[in-house]
Every structure is written in structure tokens, then in C-alpha cells.
């Protein structure tokens, strides 16, 4: 999908009522799953993940829990890199390492 749309930074595929798969250009593929009590659209979690990565956040091999704030409250969701052992690195960090 991202190859066909060169100006698109992320693609999201909602896989269930509380899950989605997110592909972020230069950062990798992630599985996003809301906690059992969360009442937020998985697309909102994908947007929060993209913002997290764009601002320099990383997803370690063991995953990370992020939170989406909405009018209804705070909704935690878990993010894991799609490939075990794959450490996703924010695009800003990759561009810095290439410049060295």
C-alpha cells in the first residue's frame, strides 16, 4: 500500500473491534491491541502510535503500552513489533544514523 502512495506515512488495517495492524514507513509493522476495558476505536490507537513514533518514540522487543485520551477517558493499548526480536526505530533516529 505505501509503495503505491509515496506521500502516505502510515497504513492501518483494522482486524477486529479492538485490534489493528499498522505499517509505518521506515519504522516497520506493528500489532495494536486495546485493553479489555478500553472503549476506543483501534484507528485512534493507530494514530497515537504514529504520533509516538514521529516524535521519536520506539517500540522495544517486549512491546509498549500507550494511552489514547478521549472525551470518555484514557484508553490503554498495547503495541508490539510484528516480527519477534525486531526493534522498531523512529524515522528520525534512522536518518541520524545514516548521516554519520
mmCIF file of C-alpha atoms in Angstrom:
data_model
loop_
_atom_site.group_PDB
_atom_site.id
_atom_site.type_symbol
_atom_site.label_atom_id
_atom_site.label_comp_id
_atom_site.label_asym_id
_atom_site.label_seq_id
_atom_site.Cartn_x
_atom_site.Cartn_y
_atom_site.Cartn_z
ATOM 1 C CA UNK A 1 0.000 0.000 0.000
ATOM 2 C CA UNK A 2 2.695 2.500 0.948
ATOM 3 C CA UNK A 3 4.602 1.840 -2.290
ATOM 4 C CA UNK A 4 1.554 2.892 -4.290
ATOM 5 C CA UNK A 5 1.130 6.056 -2.211
ATOM 6 C CA UNK A 6 4.584 7.635 -1.760
ATOM 7 C CA UNK A 7 3.302 10.594 0.276
ATOM 8 C CA UNK A 8 1.469 8.385 2.766
ATOM 9 C CA UNK A 9 3.357 7.775 6.020
ATOM 10 C CA UNK A 10 1.227 5.016 7.550
ATOM 11 C CA UNK A 11 -1.331 2.391 6.589
ATOM 12 C CA UNK A 12 -3.768 0.807 9.041
ATOM 13 C CA UNK A 13 -5.784 -2.387 8.729
ATOM 14 C CA UNK A 14 -8.433 -2.791 11.435
ATOM 15 C CA UNK A 15 -8.527 -6.514 12.236
ATOM 16 C CA UNK A 16 -11.181 -6.522 14.963
ATOM 17 C CA UNK A 17 -13.188 -4.319 17.318
ATOM 18 C CA UNK A 18 -10.116 -3.653 19.463
ATOM 19 C CA UNK A 19 -7.162 -4.597 17.224
ATOM 20 C CA UNK A 20 -5.349 -3.374 14.143
ATOM 21 C CA UNK A 21 -2.132 -3.761 12.186
ATOM 22 C CA UNK A 22 -0.143 -0.611 11.453
ATOM 23 C CA UNK A 23 2.624 -0.173 8.862
ATOM 24 C CA UNK A 24 4.656 2.993 9.360
ATOM 25 C CA UNK A 25 7.075 3.965 6.624
ATOM 26 C CA UNK A 26 10.706 3.479 7.776
ATOM 27 C CA UNK A 27 9.579 2.169 11.176
ATOM 28 C CA UNK A 28 8.016 -1.219 10.480
ATOM 29 C CA UNK A 29 4.826 -3.166 11.077
ATOM 30 C CA UNK A 30 3.070 -3.218 14.451
ATOM 31 C CA UNK A 31 0.208 -5.089 16.091
ATOM 32 C CA UNK A 32 -2.020 -2.836 18.196
ATOM 33 C CA UNK A 33 -4.459 -4.259 20.747
ATOM 34 C CA UNK A 34 -6.639 -2.264 23.127
ATOM 35 C CA UNK A 35 -7.010 -3.441 26.707
ATOM 36 C CA UNK A 36 -10.162 -5.367 27.581
ATOM 37 C CA UNK A 37 -11.867 -2.370 29.183
ATOM 38 C CA UNK A 38 -10.878 0.194 26.537
ATOM 39 C CA UNK A 39 -13.698 1.745 24.567
ATOM 40 C CA UNK A 40 -11.754 3.445 21.789
ATOM 41 C CA UNK A 41 -11.618 2.883 18.047
ATOM 42 C CA UNK A 42 -8.428 0.987 17.081
ATOM 43 C CA UNK A 43 -7.840 3.639 14.398
ATOM 44 C CA UNK A 44 -7.405 6.189 17.210
ATOM 45 C CA UNK A 45 -4.753 3.933 18.743
ATOM 46 C CA UNK A 46 -3.020 3.692 15.354
ATOM 47 C CA UNK A 47 -2.986 7.478 15.120
ATOM 48 C CA UNK A 48 -1.487 7.724 18.606
ATOM 49 C CA UNK A 49 1.182 5.168 17.668
ATOM 50 C CA UNK A 50 2.115 7.147 14.555
ATOM 51 C CA UNK A 51 2.403 10.341 16.616
ATOM 52 C CA UNK A 52 4.527 8.496 19.207
ATOM 53 C CA UNK A 53 6.941 7.245 16.533
ATOM 54 C CA UNK A 54 7.074 10.583 14.683
ATOM 55 C CA UNK A 55 8.099 12.308 17.912
ATOM 56 C CA UNK A 56 10.980 9.888 18.494
ATOM 57 C CA UNK A 57 9.311 7.079 20.433
ATOM 58 C CA UNK A 58 10.418 3.485 19.921
ATOM 59 C CA UNK A 59 8.773 0.111 20.394
ATOM 60 C CA UNK A 60 11.120 -2.279 22.223
ATOM 61 C CA UNK A 61 11.112 -6.023 21.509
ATOM 62 C CA UNK A 62 8.868 -6.683 24.526
ATOM 63 C CA UNK A 63 6.321 -4.096 23.324
ATOM 64 C CA UNK A 64 4.971 -0.984 24.973
ATOM 65 C CA UNK A 65 1.667 0.249 26.400
ATOM 66 C CA UNK A 66 0.495 3.640 25.127
ATOM 67 C CA UNK A 67 -2.676 5.556 26.009
ATOM 68 C CA UNK A 68 -5.266 7.421 23.966
ATOM 69 C CA UNK A 69 -7.092 10.280 25.658
ATOM 70 C CA UNK A 70 -10.656 10.921 24.500
ATOM 71 C CA UNK A 71 -13.614 12.763 25.955
ATOM 72 C CA UNK A 72 -14.688 9.461 27.528
ATOM 73 C CA UNK A 73 -11.362 8.992 29.325
ATOM 74 C CA UNK A 74 -7.972 7.334 28.933
ATOM 75 C CA UNK A 75 -7.734 4.104 26.926
ATOM 76 C CA UNK A 76 -4.554 1.982 27.159
ATOM 77 C CA UNK A 77 -3.432 -0.155 24.241
ATOM 78 C CA UNK A 78 -0.504 -2.497 23.699
ATOM 79 C CA UNK A 79 1.868 -2.177 20.747
ATOM 80 C CA UNK A 80 4.218 -4.927 19.588
ATOM 81 C CA UNK A 81 6.564 -5.077 16.631
ATOM 82 C CA UNK A 82 5.172 -7.536 14.088
ATOM 83 C CA UNK A 83 8.402 -9.539 13.896
ATOM 84 C CA UNK A 84 9.710 -11.108 17.147
ATOM 85 C CA UNK A 85 13.031 -9.592 18.105
ATOM 86 C CA UNK A 86 12.564 -6.676 15.707
ATOM 87 C CA UNK A 87 13.210 -3.365 17.389
ATOM 88 C CA UNK A 88 11.364 -0.619 15.615
ATOM 89 C CA UNK A 89 13.214 2.662 15.434
ATOM 90 C CA UNK A 90 11.671 6.037 14.776
ATOM 91 C CA UNK A 91 12.390 7.518 11.354
ATOM 92 C CA UNK A 92 14.182 10.492 12.915
ATOM 93 C CA UNK A 93 16.686 8.140 14.579
ATOM 94 C CA UNK A 94 17.302 6.199 11.361
ATOM 95 C CA UNK A 95 18.003 9.364 9.388
ATOM 96 C CA UNK A 96 20.501 10.481 12.064
ATOM 97 C CA UNK A 97 22.347 7.155 11.889
ATOM 98 C CA UNK A 98 22.570 7.372 8.068
ATOM 99 C CA UNK A 99 24.102 10.844 8.290
ATOM 100 C CA UNK A 100 27.081 9.549 10.323
#
